[in-house]
Amino acid sequence: MIRSFRLQLTIWYLALFSVLFIVFSTFLYGVVSMALRRQVEQTVASEAGIAAGLFLDEYQEMHGDVSKAATEAVAEMQGNLVAVFADRTMLAASSPGEHPELADVAARSSGTEPQLLIEISQYHRYGAVANVRRVQAGGREFLVIAFGSLDEVGRHLDALKAALPPAVLLTLALAGIGGYLLTSFKLRPLVRMASQARSISEKNLETRLDIGRAAEELTTLAQSFNELLSRLDLSFEGMRRFVADASHELRTPISVIRGEADVALSHDRSSAEYRESLAIILDESRRLSRLVDDLLNLARADAGHVQLQVKEFYFTDLLAECCRSVQALAAARRIELEYRADDDVPFRGDEVLLRRLTVNLLDNAIRYTPAGGKVSASIEAEEHGVRLRVGDTGPGIAPEAVPHIFERFYRADKARSREEGGFGLGLSIVKWIAESHHGVVELSSQPLSGSIFTVTLPR
């Protein structure tokens, strides 16, 4: 099997050109054949008309002597064979024309017009054509027939048939060479693209293909490949940032655990001091475990391995339970927490994931609301879904931070987030859970005016 695209294009081009040239040659042969035959037929028709006129003139001059009139008439004809029949069956006279031996054929014939035409045609290699003129004279009907040979036409057609195959082969050879050179020239930008693409790796994804002024299709291909490189560059940059951020987040609790363990083992301590160190290690271990769980869930979501456990439940009850679970945290920070819900809002989805989405939004609002502030949550039933809103009276989010708020490990206030024990993954998980339910999450925030997160989920 031929794997070269250049050769495949050349072969297909040559095959198509061959079919077209063969069809053209056949058409040309047919047109030439008909034209030559029509020319002979027109000549024979003209000679038959002339011979008929001469016969009538001679018939009048000879006072009705058919034999003399026919003999005189055909004697004046030069060219093709001309025969005169009396009463459509008796041969009155014939001219030898360009082939004197045809007169003998006419004389030896049975005397009928069809039989004579058959014998004349058999005499010629390529057959003959005839033109019949019926004339009336002296109360009798006479047939004046001119016969034309197709031998000259046949020789011309034989010459044409002999010339066509070499011409076809030569033309196809030139077309094949030209097609290969033309294909090579037109595919040169593609070869240049392949060479540039081979030089691109994860270390220089910012490189883009440049093929100059190429065909529109190749330009479109290069643009599509460059767009793919841009997406890959963004993905790799996101992966690098994700790994760096994850390593940074993991390093802090691991360093605390190692430090506490080293201090505890450096010398003998009292049981209270050991318990204090173990409590710190336990808190950091829980924090580390929570971070690993979040990273694992996000990795599974990216790989598409998370399957929703869909079931029927009431979103009203879910919101009430989530608010009760964070009530202690709100009370410790002296934050008023209120929620409002329509009566019995049914929903079908993954209750566990949606519970986590709601808790993350409430936890995020409580952490960023100063003491004495207020956090509100509401669930509303709509015609095609439900709408969950969580708002706070915190400092709000700066406009430049809004586009990045759902990115992983992003913190609008990095120092404060670390103090609160956050990783910058909560809102990323909220967005993933909403999108996994074919929903959207939106943020409305103004500096010093608080923030409102709105999650819209279709039923």
XYZ file of C-alpha atoms in Angstrom, residues 97-387:
291
model
C -15.993 6.305 -61.465
C -12.658 6.194 -59.634
C -12.708 2.393 -59.666
C -13.212 1.045 -63.235
C -13.567 -2.490 -61.891
C -16.775 -1.422 -60.183
C -18.426 -1.200 -63.556
C -17.853 -4.931 -63.909
C -19.332 -5.451 -60.456
C -22.380 -3.438 -61.489
C -22.644 -5.331 -64.772
C -22.371 -8.724 -63.062
C -24.949 -7.865 -60.389
C -28.407 -9.303 -60.488
C -29.673 -5.920 -61.532
C -31.562 -4.936 -58.416
C -30.716 -1.836 -56.441
C -30.328 -3.512 -52.997
C -28.209 -6.312 -54.370
C -25.936 -3.879 -56.164
C -25.456 -1.849 -52.997
C -24.509 -5.034 -51.095
C -21.984 -6.049 -53.747
C -20.506 -2.560 -53.934
C -20.153 -2.440 -50.131
C -18.496 -5.858 -50.069
C -16.031 -4.719 -52.695
C -14.798 -1.859 -50.530
C -12.903 -2.714 -47.350
C -14.778 -0.154 -45.267
C -18.074 -0.378 -47.137
C -19.897 2.233 -49.161
C -22.799 4.674 -48.979
C -25.467 5.321 -51.592
C -27.868 8.103 -52.473
C -30.977 7.358 -54.538
C -32.861 9.862 -56.686
C -36.215 8.836 -58.194
C -37.151 10.564 -61.452
C -40.168 10.271 -63.736
C -39.774 10.369 -67.508
C -42.074 9.103 -70.269
C -44.484 7.667 -67.757
C -41.801 5.483 -66.256
C -39.867 5.636 -62.959
C -36.054 5.625 -63.009
C -33.597 5.345 -60.118
C -30.341 7.280 -60.288
C -27.970 5.945 -57.638
C -24.546 7.367 -56.688
C -22.230 5.135 -54.669
C -19.433 6.524 -52.502
C -16.578 4.495 -51.026
C -15.755 4.776 -47.314
C -12.226 3.485 -47.792
C -10.684 6.952 -47.534
C -12.678 7.605 -44.383
C -11.523 4.278 -42.970
C -7.876 5.058 -43.702
C -8.165 8.431 -41.957
C -9.814 6.793 -38.948
C -7.148 4.054 -38.864
C -4.474 6.749 -38.814
C -6.319 8.511 -36.007
C -6.634 5.270 -34.043
C -2.964 4.576 -34.503
C -2.011 8.059 -33.308
C -4.282 8.207 -30.269
C -2.672 5.502 -28.013
C 0.883 6.957 -28.190
C -0.562 10.442 -27.725
C -2.556 9.244 -24.718
C 0.456 7.510 -23.174
C 2.721 10.495 -23.770
C 0.119 12.884 -22.385
C -0.436 10.714 -19.304
C 3.306 10.471 -18.693
C 3.676 14.232 -18.907
C 0.577 14.676 -16.738
C 1.972 12.260 -14.129
C 5.317 14.064 -13.956
C 3.611 17.440 -13.895
C 1.145 16.283 -11.265
C 3.928 14.958 -9.036
C 5.931 18.179 -9.345
C 2.819 20.306 -8.787
C 1.806 18.226 -5.750
C 5.321 18.487 -4.325
C 5.263 22.237 -4.775
C 1.822 22.666 -3.227
C 2.637 20.368 -0.294
C 5.860 22.187 0.515
C 4.126 24.303 3.227
C 2.794 21.074 4.749
C 6.328 19.653 4.904
C 7.458 22.901 6.536
C 4.611 22.599 9.047
C 5.652 19.033 9.907
C 9.258 20.135 10.410
C 8.200 22.949 12.724
C 5.772 20.703 14.610
C 8.527 18.143 15.306
C 10.591 20.839 16.981
C 7.814 21.737 19.450
C 7.846 20.068 22.869
C 6.545 20.810 26.338
C 9.487 23.179 26.800
C 8.536 25.549 23.955
C 4.752 25.317 23.639
C 4.682 29.051 23.076
C 6.100 28.430 19.581
C 3.614 28.751 16.724
C 3.633 27.400 13.170
C 4.489 29.861 10.420
C 3.874 28.686 6.837
C 3.799 32.068 5.145
C 1.359 32.650 2.307
C 0.030 29.174 1.665
C -3.272 27.860 0.332
C -6.400 28.669 2.310
C -6.861 25.056 3.459
C -3.273 24.793 4.728
C -3.568 28.187 6.410
C -6.722 26.978 8.173
C -4.885 23.802 9.236
C -1.978 25.839 10.612
C -4.355 28.147 12.491
C -6.187 25.158 13.986
C -2.877 23.620 15.069
C -1.765 26.922 16.586
C -5.042 27.138 18.498
C -4.421 23.596 19.744
C -0.934 24.635 20.857
C -2.434 27.600 22.693
C -4.841 25.323 24.544
C -2.044 22.885 25.344
C 0.129 25.737 26.552
C -2.647 26.903 28.861
C -3.216 23.335 30.075
C 0.474 22.756 30.774
C 0.745 26.113 32.482
C -2.291 25.219 34.597
C -0.764 21.833 35.442
C 2.550 23.435 36.421
C 0.770 25.999 38.553
C -1.433 23.277 40.051
C 1.574 21.102 40.945
C 3.464 24.062 42.372
C 0.468 25.221 44.429
C -0.317 21.701 45.616
C 3.311 21.166 46.624
C 3.277 24.466 48.470
C 0.071 23.598 50.310
C 1.314 20.115 51.179
C 4.662 21.378 52.382
C 3.205 23.508 55.187
C 1.334 20.764 57.134
C 4.113 18.264 56.482
C 6.681 20.732 57.830
C 4.544 21.350 60.932
C 4.141 17.602 61.543
C 7.862 16.952 61.138
C 8.756 19.912 63.307
C 6.450 18.850 66.140
C 7.693 15.266 65.907
C 11.342 16.391 66.028
C 10.670 18.622 69.034
C 8.741 15.879 70.833
C 11.536 13.358 70.265
C 14.446 15.711 70.991
C 14.285 15.063 74.772
C 12.018 13.680 77.449
C 8.841 15.667 77.993
C 5.850 15.597 80.259
C 2.673 13.861 79.178
C 0.924 17.243 78.787
C 3.604 18.424 76.370
C 3.376 15.163 74.408
C -0.390 15.536 74.224
C -0.036 19.098 73.004
C 2.385 18.024 70.228
C 0.149 15.126 69.244
C -2.855 17.462 69.099
C -0.976 19.771 66.704
C 0.097 16.784 64.596
C -3.500 15.514 64.523
C -4.874 18.901 63.432
C -2.303 19.185 60.648
C -2.933 15.579 59.614
C -6.639 16.289 59.291
C -5.873 19.407 57.311
C -3.520 17.406 55.093
C -6.094 14.648 54.657
C -8.751 17.182 53.650
C -6.397 18.722 51.086
C -5.544 15.297 49.613
C -9.239 14.429 49.362
C -9.964 17.683 47.548
C -7.084 17.134 45.136
C -8.181 13.553 44.484
C -11.765 14.607 43.792
C -10.654 17.310 41.383
C -8.298 14.898 39.628
C -11.105 12.370 39.225
C -13.385 15.101 37.924
C -10.788 16.154 35.341
C -10.417 12.536 34.232
C -14.198 12.086 34.031
C -14.196 9.193 36.494
C -16.732 10.652 38.919
C -20.215 9.166 38.544
C -23.129 11.011 40.076
C -25.256 9.089 42.557
C -28.569 10.551 41.455
C -31.657 10.309 43.617
C -34.734 12.309 44.599
C -34.563 14.646 47.613
C -35.825 18.007 48.857
C -33.378 20.865 48.406
C -35.169 22.721 51.183
C -34.181 20.060 53.715
C -30.630 19.919 52.374
C -30.142 23.692 52.808
C -31.561 23.587 56.356
C -29.207 20.761 57.337
C -26.192 22.552 55.858
C -27.025 25.770 57.702
C -27.326 23.859 60.991
C -23.923 22.228 60.384
C -22.151 25.607 60.049
C -24.203 27.393 62.733
C -21.533 26.776 65.372
C -18.835 28.301 63.155
C -21.023 31.363 62.492
C -21.817 31.766 66.174
C -18.129 31.553 67.132
C -17.440 34.462 64.783
C -20.508 36.399 65.963
C -22.076 36.234 62.459
C -25.802 36.116 61.923
C -26.805 33.198 59.693
C -30.258 33.037 58.149
C -31.765 30.973 55.391
C -34.979 31.133 53.430
C -36.551 28.449 51.285
C -39.761 27.807 49.442
C -41.902 24.988 50.718
C -40.660 21.585 49.602
C -38.374 22.210 46.625
C -37.880 18.756 45.061
C -34.750 18.002 43.082
C -33.050 15.050 41.440
C -29.259 14.922 41.699
C -26.283 13.774 43.730
C -27.268 14.762 47.263
C -23.798 14.230 48.735
C -22.072 16.484 46.181
C -24.763 19.160 46.374
C -24.489 19.132 50.161
C -20.754 19.756 49.808
C -21.415 22.570 47.306
C -23.775 24.266 49.758
C -21.454 23.839 52.751
C -18.485 25.204 50.786
C -20.428 28.328 49.834
C -21.632 28.849 53.421
C -18.179 28.188 54.866
C -16.578 30.587 52.371
C -19.118 33.318 53.213
C -18.623 32.898 56.981
C -14.826 32.949 56.744
C -14.779 36.205 54.766
C -17.461 38.040 56.760
C -16.210 40.134 59.678
C -17.666 39.808 63.198
C -21.137 41.290 63.462
C -21.847 40.630 59.788
C -24.562 38.593 58.202
C -24.688 35.551 55.912
C -27.918 34.644 54.111
C -28.862 31.604 52.063
C -31.973 30.925 49.996
C -33.325 28.300 47.636
C -35.949 29.147 45.033
C -37.896 26.864 42.732
C -38.085 27.950 39.091
C -39.914 26.608 36.061
C -36.938 24.654 34.750
C -34.780 24.229 37.848
C -33.702 25.628 41.183
C -31.647 28.640 42.177
